[in-house]
Structure formats: C-alpha cells, structure tokens
Short mmCIF file of N, CA and C in Angstrom, two decimals:
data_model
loop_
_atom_site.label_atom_id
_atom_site.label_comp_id
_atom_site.label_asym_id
_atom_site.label_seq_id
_atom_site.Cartn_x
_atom_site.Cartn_y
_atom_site.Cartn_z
N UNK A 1 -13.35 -16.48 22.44
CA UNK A 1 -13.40 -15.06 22.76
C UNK A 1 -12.05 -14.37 22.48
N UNK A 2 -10.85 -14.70 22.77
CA UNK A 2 -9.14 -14.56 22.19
C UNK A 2 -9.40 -14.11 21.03
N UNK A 3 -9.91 -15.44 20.04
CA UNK A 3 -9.81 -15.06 18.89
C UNK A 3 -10.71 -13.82 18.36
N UNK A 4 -11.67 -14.23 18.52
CA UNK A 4 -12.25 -12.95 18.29
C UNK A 4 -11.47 -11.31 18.57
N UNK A 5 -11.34 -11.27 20.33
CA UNK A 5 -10.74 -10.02 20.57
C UNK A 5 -9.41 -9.49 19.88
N UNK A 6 -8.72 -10.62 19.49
CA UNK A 6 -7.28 -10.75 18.42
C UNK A 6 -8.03 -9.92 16.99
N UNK A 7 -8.98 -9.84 16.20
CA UNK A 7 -9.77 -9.94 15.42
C UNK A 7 -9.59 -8.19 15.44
N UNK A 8 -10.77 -7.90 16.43
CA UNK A 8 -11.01 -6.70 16.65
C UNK A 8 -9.78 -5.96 16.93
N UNK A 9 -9.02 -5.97 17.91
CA UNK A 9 -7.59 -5.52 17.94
C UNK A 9 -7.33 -5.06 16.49
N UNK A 10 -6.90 -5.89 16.26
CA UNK A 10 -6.14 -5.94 14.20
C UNK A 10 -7.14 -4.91 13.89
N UNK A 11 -8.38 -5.15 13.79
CA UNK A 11 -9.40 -4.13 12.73
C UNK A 11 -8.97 -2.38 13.30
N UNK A 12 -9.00 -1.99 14.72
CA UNK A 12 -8.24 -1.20 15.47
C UNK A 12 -7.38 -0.33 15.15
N UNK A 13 -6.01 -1.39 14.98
CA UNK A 13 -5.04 -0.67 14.67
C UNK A 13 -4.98 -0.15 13.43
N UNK A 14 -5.82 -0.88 12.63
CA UNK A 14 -5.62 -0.19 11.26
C UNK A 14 -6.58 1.15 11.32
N UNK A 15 -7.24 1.49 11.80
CA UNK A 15 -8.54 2.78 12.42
C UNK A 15 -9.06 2.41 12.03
N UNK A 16 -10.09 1.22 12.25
CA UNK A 16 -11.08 1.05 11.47
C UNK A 16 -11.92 0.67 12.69
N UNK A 17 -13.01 1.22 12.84
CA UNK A 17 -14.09 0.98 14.21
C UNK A 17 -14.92 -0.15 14.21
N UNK A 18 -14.31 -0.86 14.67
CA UNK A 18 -15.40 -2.34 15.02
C UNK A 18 -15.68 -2.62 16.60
N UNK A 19 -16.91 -3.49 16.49
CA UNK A 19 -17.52 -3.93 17.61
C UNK A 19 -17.69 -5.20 18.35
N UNK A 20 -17.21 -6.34 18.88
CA UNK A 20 -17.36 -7.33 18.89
C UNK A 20 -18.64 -8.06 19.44
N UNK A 21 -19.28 -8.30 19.11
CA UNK A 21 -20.87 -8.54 19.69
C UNK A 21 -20.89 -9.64 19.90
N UNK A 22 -20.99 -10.02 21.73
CA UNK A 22 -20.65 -11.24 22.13
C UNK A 22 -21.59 -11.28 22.91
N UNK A 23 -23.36 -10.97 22.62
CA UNK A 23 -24.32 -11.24 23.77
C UNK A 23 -25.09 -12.53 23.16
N UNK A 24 -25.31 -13.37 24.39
CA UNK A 24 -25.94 -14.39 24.05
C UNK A 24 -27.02 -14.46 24.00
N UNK A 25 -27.76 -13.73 24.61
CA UNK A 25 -29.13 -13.55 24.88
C UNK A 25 -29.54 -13.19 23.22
N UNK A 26 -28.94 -13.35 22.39
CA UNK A 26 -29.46 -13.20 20.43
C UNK A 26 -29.20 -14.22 20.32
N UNK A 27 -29.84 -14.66 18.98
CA UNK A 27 -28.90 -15.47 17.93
C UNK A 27 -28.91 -14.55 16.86
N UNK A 28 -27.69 -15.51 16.08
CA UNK A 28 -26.83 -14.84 15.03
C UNK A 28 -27.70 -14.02 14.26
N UNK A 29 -28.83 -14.47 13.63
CA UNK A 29 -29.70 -13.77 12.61
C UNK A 29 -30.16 -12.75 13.03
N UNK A 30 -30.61 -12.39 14.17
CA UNK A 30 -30.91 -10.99 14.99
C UNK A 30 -29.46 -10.16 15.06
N UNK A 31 -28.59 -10.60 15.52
CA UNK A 31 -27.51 -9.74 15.32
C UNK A 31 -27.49 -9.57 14.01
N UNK A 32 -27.44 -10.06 13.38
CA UNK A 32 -26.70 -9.98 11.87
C UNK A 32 -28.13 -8.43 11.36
N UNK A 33 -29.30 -8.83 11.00
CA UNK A 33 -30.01 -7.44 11.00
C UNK A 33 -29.92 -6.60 11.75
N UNK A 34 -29.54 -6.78 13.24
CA UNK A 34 -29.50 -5.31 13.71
C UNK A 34 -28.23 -4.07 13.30
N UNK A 35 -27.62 -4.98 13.11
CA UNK A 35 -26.20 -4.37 12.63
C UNK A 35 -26.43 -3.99 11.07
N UNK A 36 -27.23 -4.73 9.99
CA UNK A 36 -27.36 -4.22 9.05
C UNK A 36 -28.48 -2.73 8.95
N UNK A 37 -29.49 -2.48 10.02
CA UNK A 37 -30.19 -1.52 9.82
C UNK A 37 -29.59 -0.10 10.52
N UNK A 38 -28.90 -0.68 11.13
CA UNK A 38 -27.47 0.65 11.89
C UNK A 38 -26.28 1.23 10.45
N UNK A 39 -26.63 0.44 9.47
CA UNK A 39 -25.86 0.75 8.36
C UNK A 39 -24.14 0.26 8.35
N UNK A 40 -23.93 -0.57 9.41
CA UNK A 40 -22.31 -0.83 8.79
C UNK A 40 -22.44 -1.78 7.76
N UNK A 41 -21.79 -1.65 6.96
CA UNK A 41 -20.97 -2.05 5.07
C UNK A 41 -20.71 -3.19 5.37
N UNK A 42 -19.23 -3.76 6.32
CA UNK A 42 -18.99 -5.01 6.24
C UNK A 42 -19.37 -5.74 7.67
N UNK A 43 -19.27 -7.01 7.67
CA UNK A 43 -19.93 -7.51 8.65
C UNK A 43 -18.70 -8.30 8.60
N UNK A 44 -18.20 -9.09 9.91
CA UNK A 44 -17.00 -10.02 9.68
C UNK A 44 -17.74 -11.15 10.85
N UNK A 45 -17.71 -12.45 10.13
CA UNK A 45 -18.41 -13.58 11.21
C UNK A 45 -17.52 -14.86 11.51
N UNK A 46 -17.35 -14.69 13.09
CA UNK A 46 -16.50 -15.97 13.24
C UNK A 46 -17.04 -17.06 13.63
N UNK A 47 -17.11 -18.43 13.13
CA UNK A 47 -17.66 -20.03 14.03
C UNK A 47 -16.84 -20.76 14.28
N UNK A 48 -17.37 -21.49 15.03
CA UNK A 48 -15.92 -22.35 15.41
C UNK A 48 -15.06 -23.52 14.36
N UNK A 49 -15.72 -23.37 12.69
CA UNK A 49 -15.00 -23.75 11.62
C UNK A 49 -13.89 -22.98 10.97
N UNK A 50 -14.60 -21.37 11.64
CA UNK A 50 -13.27 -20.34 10.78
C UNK A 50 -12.23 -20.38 11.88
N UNK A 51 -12.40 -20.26 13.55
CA UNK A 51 -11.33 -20.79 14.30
C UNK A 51 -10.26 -21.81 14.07
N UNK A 52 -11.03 -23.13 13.63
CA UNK A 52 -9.90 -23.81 13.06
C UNK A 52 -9.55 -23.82 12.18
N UNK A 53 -9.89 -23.04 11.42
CA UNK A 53 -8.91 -22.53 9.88
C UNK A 53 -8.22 -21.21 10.21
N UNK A 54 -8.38 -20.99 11.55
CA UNK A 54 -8.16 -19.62 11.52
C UNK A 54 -8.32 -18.21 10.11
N UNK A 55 -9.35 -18.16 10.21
CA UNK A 55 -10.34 -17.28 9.04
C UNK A 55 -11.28 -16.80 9.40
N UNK A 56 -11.99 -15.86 9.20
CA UNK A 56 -13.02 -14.98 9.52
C UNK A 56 -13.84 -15.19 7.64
N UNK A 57 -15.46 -14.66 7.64
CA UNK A 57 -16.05 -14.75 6.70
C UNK A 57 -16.54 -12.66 6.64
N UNK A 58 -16.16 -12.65 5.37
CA UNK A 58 -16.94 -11.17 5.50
C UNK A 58 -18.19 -10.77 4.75
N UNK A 59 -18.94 -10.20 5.53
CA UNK A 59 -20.41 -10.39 4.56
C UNK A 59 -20.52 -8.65 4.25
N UNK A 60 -20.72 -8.49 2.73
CA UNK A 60 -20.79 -7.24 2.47
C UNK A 60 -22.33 -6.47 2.25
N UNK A 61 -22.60 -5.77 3.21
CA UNK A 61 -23.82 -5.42 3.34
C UNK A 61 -24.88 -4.79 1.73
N UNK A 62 -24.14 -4.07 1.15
CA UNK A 62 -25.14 -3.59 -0.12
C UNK A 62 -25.60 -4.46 -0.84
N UNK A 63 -24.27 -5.40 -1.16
CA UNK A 63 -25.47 -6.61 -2.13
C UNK A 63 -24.79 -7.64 -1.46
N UNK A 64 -24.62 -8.73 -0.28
CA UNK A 64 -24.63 -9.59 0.72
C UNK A 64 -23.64 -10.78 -0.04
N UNK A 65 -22.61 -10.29 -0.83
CA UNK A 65 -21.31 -10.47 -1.16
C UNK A 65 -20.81 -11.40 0.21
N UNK A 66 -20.45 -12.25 0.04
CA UNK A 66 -19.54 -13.47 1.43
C UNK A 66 -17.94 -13.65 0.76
N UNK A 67 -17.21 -13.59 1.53
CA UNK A 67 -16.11 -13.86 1.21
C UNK A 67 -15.17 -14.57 2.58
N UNK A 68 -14.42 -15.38 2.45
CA UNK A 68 -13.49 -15.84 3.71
C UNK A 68 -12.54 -15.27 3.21
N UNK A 69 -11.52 -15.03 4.64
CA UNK A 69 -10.26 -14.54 4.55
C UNK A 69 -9.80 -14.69 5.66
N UNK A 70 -8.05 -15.18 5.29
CA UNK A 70 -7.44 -15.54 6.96
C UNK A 70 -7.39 -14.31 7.41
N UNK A 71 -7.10 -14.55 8.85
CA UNK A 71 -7.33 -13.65 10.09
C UNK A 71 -5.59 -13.06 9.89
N UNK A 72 -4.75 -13.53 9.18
CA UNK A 72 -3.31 -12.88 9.90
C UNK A 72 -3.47 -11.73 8.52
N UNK A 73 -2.98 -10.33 8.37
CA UNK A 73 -3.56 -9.79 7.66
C UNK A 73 -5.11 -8.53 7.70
N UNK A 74 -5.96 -9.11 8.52
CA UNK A 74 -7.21 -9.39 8.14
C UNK A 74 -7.59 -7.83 8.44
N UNK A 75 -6.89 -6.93 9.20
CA UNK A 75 -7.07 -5.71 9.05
C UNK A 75 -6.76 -4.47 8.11
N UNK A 76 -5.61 -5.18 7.29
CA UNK A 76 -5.41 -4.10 6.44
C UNK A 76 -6.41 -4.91 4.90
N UNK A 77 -6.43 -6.26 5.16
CA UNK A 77 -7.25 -6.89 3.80
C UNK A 77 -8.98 -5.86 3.85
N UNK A 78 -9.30 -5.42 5.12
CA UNK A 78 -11.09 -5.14 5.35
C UNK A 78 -10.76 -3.57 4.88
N UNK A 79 -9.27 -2.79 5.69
CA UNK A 79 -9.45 -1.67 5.20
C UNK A 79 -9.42 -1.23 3.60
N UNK A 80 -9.00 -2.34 3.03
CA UNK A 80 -9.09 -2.49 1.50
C UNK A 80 -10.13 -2.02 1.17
N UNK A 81 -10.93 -3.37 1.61
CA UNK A 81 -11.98 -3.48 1.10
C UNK A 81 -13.40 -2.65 1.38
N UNK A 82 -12.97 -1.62 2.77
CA UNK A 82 -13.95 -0.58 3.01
C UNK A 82 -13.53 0.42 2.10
N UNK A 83 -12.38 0.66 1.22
CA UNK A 83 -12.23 2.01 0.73
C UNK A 83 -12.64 1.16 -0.69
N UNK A 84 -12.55 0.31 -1.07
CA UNK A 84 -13.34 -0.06 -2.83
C UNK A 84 -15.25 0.42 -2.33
N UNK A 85 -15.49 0.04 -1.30
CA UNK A 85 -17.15 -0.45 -1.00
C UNK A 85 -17.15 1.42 -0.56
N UNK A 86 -16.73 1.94 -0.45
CA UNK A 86 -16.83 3.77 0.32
C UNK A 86 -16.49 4.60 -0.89
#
C-alpha cells in the first residue's frame, strides 16, 4: 500500500489526477474495465513482481499498448506520455 501511495503522490505532483483503487471486494479485470469505460488513457498496474523491481506497468487504453517503467521518475515519464497520447 506505501508503494503504491508513493506512486500516486509522484503522479500528483506532477498535476496529473490519479486514483489509487485499493478495493478488494473486485478483482483486477473488473477494475481494469471499469476504469477503461470512465475513459482514462493510461492505466498504471502494480503486483508484487513490479514491487520488487520496483516498477509499475502502464497499459495504454486506445490500442492496450503495455509498457514497464521504474517507479523513481515515474511521474514526469506518464506526464510524457499523456501529452504524446492527448
């Protein structure tokens, strides 16, 4: 949960509005569509393999593009990549 909230923080400061969706009562695949029919672009997914790489995966919603990328960084790397995808 750290890591994650570390995550969101970073996305934050750069102004970029993220959400951390930490209900258990889903699994991943329900989150993952509900968030795509609300229309956000990038999706950023953490497991406990990108924890120990410390890395996040980003899934790009128009054509479902995956990419990893470390977490130190990881807010100005997404705001990048929302102004190429905007």
């Amino acid at each position: 949960k750290p890591y994650c909230e570390a995550i969101v923080k970073d996305l934050h400061d750069q102004g970029i509005r993220a959400k951390y969706d930490d209900r258990t009562m889903y699994n991943p695949g329900w989150k993952y569509n509900h968030w795509e029919q609300k229309g956000v672009p990038l999706r950023v997914e953490v497991g406990p393999r990108d924890i120990e790489s410390k890395q996040a995966r980003l899934v790009t919603r128009f054509n479902g593009d995956k990419e990893d990328a470390s977490v130190d960084g990881l807010g100005s790397f997404v705001k990048a990549k929302l102004e190429t995808i905007q």
